[in-house]
Tab-separated table of C-alpha atoms in Angstrom:
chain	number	residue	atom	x	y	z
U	30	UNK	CA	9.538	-10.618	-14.394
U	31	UNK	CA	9.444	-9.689	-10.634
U	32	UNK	CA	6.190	-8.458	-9.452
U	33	UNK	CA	6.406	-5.584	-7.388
U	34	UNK	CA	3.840	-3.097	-5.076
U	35	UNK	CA	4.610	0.380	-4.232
U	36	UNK	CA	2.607	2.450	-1.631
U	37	UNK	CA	1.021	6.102	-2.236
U	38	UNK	CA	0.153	7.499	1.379
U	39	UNK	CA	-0.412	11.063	0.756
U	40	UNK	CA	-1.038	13.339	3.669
U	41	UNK	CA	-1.602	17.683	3.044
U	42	UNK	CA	-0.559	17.599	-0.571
U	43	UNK	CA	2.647	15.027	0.294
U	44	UNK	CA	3.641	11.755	-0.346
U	45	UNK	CA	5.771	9.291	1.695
U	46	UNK	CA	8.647	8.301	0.738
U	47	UNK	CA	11.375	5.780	2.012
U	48	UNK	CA	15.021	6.819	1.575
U	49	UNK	CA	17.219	3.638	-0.158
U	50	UNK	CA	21.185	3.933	-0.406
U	51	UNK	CA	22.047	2.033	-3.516
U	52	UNK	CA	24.671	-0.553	-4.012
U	53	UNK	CA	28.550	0.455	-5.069
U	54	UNK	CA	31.128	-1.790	-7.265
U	55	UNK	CA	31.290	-3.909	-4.069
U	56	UNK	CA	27.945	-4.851	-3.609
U	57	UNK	CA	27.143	-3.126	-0.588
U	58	UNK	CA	24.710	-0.459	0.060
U	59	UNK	CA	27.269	2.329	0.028
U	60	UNK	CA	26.201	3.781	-2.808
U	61	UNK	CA	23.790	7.439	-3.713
U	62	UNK	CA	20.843	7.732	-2.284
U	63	UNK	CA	17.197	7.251	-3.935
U	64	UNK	CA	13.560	7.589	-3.098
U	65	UNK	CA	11.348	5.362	-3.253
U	66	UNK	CA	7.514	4.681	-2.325
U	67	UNK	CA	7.241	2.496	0.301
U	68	UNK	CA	6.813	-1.212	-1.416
U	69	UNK	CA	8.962	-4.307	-2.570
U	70	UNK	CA	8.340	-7.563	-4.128
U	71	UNK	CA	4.956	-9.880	-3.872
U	72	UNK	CA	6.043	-12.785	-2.322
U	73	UNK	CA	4.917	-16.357	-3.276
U	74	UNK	CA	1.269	-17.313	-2.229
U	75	UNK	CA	0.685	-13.364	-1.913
U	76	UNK	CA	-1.987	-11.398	-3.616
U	77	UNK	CA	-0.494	-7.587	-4.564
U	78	UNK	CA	-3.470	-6.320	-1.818
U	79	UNK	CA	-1.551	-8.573	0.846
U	80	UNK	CA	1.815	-7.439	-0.263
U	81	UNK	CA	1.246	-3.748	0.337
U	82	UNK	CA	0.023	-4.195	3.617
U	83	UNK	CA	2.994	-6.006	4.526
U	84	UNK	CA	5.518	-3.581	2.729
U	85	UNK	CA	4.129	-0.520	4.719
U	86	UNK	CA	4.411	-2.352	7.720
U	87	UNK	CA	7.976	-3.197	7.203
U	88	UNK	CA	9.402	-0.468	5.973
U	89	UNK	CA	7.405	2.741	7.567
U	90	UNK	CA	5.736	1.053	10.626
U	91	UNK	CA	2.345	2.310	9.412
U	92	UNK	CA	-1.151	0.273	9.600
U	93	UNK	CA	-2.974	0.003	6.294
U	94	UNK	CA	-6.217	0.126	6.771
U	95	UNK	CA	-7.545	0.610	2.853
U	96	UNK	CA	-5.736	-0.254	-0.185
U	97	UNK	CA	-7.382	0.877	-3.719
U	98	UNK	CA	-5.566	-0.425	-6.621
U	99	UNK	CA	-4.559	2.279	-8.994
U	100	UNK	CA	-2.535	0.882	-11.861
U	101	UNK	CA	0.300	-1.009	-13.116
U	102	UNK	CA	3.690	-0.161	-14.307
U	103	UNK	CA	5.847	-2.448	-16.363
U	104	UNK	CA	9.930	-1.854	-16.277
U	105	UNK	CA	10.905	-3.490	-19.145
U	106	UNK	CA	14.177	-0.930	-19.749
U	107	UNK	CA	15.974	-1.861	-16.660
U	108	UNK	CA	18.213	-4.590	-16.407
U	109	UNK	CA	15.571	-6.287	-14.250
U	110	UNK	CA	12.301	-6.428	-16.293
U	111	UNK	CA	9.524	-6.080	-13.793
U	112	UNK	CA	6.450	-4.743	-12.917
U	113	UNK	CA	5.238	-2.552	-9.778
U	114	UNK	CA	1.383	-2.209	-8.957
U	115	UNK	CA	0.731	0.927	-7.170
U	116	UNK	CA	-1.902	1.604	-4.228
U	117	UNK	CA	-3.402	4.627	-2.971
U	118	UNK	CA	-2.794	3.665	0.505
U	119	UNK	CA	-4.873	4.970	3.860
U	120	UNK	CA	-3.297	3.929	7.191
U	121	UNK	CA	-3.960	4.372	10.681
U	122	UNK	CA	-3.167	7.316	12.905
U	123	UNK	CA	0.730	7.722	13.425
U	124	UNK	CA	3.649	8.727	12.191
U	125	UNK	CA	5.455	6.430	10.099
U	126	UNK	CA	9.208	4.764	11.540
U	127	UNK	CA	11.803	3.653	9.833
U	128	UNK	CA	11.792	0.038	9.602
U	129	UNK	CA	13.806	-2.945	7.861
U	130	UNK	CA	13.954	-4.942	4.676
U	131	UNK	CA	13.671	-8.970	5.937
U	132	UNK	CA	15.260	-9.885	2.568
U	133	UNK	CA	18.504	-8.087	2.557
U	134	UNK	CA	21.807	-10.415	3.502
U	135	UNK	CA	24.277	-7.473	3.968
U	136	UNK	CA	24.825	-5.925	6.559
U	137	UNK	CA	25.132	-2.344	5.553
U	138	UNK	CA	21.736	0.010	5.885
U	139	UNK	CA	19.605	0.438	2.909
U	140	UNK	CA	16.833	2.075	3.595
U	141	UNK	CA	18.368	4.957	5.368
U	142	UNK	CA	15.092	7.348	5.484
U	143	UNK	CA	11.881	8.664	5.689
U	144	UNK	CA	11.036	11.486	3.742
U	145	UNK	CA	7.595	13.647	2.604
U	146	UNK	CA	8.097	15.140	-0.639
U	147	UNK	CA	5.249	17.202	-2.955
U	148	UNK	CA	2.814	14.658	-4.117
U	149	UNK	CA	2.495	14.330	-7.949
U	150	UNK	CA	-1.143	14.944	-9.458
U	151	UNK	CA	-3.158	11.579	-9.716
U	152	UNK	CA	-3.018	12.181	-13.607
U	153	UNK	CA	0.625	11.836	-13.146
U	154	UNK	CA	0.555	8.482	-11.899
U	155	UNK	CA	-1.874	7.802	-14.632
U	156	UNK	CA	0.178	8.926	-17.519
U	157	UNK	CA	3.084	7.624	-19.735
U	158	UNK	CA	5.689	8.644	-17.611
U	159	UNK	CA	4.218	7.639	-13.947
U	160	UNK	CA	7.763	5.301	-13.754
U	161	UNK	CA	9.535	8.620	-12.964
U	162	UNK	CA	7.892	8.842	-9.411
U	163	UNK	CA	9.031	5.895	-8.606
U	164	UNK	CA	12.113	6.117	-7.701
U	165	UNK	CA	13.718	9.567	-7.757
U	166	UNK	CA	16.721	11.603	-6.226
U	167	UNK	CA	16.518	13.469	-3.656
U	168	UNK	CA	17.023	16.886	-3.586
């Protein structure tokens, strides 16, 4: 199962999001695009605390400077059986910045964009179907 940590930095009643273009037949990131929170996988040696930190900095440019641990997810109807640990996130002033994902090979863009969309009630991350914020379409 791949571990995973995913980022909620709310700010007026929005969360940030990070904007991924999916992969086609091909393999490359040509595909439709998704949103995600910003987050990827915990890397060896890594505790999930460490891992966000990194993961904002990557991919939003942003300075964590609190992470509370909120809950944990597990995926085990996707073809990839996983789990994703989410953090309410504070970070430093700024604005985030697009940044880059170390681990992809290709190279076509995947994450493509930043975007801040309505943030859903902390009893929605809480409840049965929290997995439904995680990665959704934009509109």
């Amino acid at each position: 199962m791949r571990e995973r940590v995913g980022a909620i930095i709310e700010r007026d009643g929005m969360v940030l999001m990070v904007r991924h273009r999916s992969k086609d037949s091909s393999g490359r990131h040509v595909g439709h695009d998704y949103l995600t929170l910003p987050g990827g996988g915990i890397e060896g040696g890594e505790t999930p605390s460490d891992a966000v930190t990194r993961e904002v900095a990557e991919e939003v440019a942003l300075q964590v400077t609190h992470a509370s641990f909120l809950r944990r997810i597990e995926h085990r109807e996707r073809e990839h059986p996983g789990a994703t640990s989410l953090f309410y996130v504070a970070v430093a002033d700024g604005s985030p910045r697009l940044g880059s994902d170390p681990e992809l090979t290709c190279d076509c863009p995947r994450l493509v964009g930043l975007e801040w969309i309505p943030a859903p009630r902390r009893a929605d991350w809480l409840g049965e179907h929290a997995w439904s914020h995680l990665k959704v379409r934009p509109s």
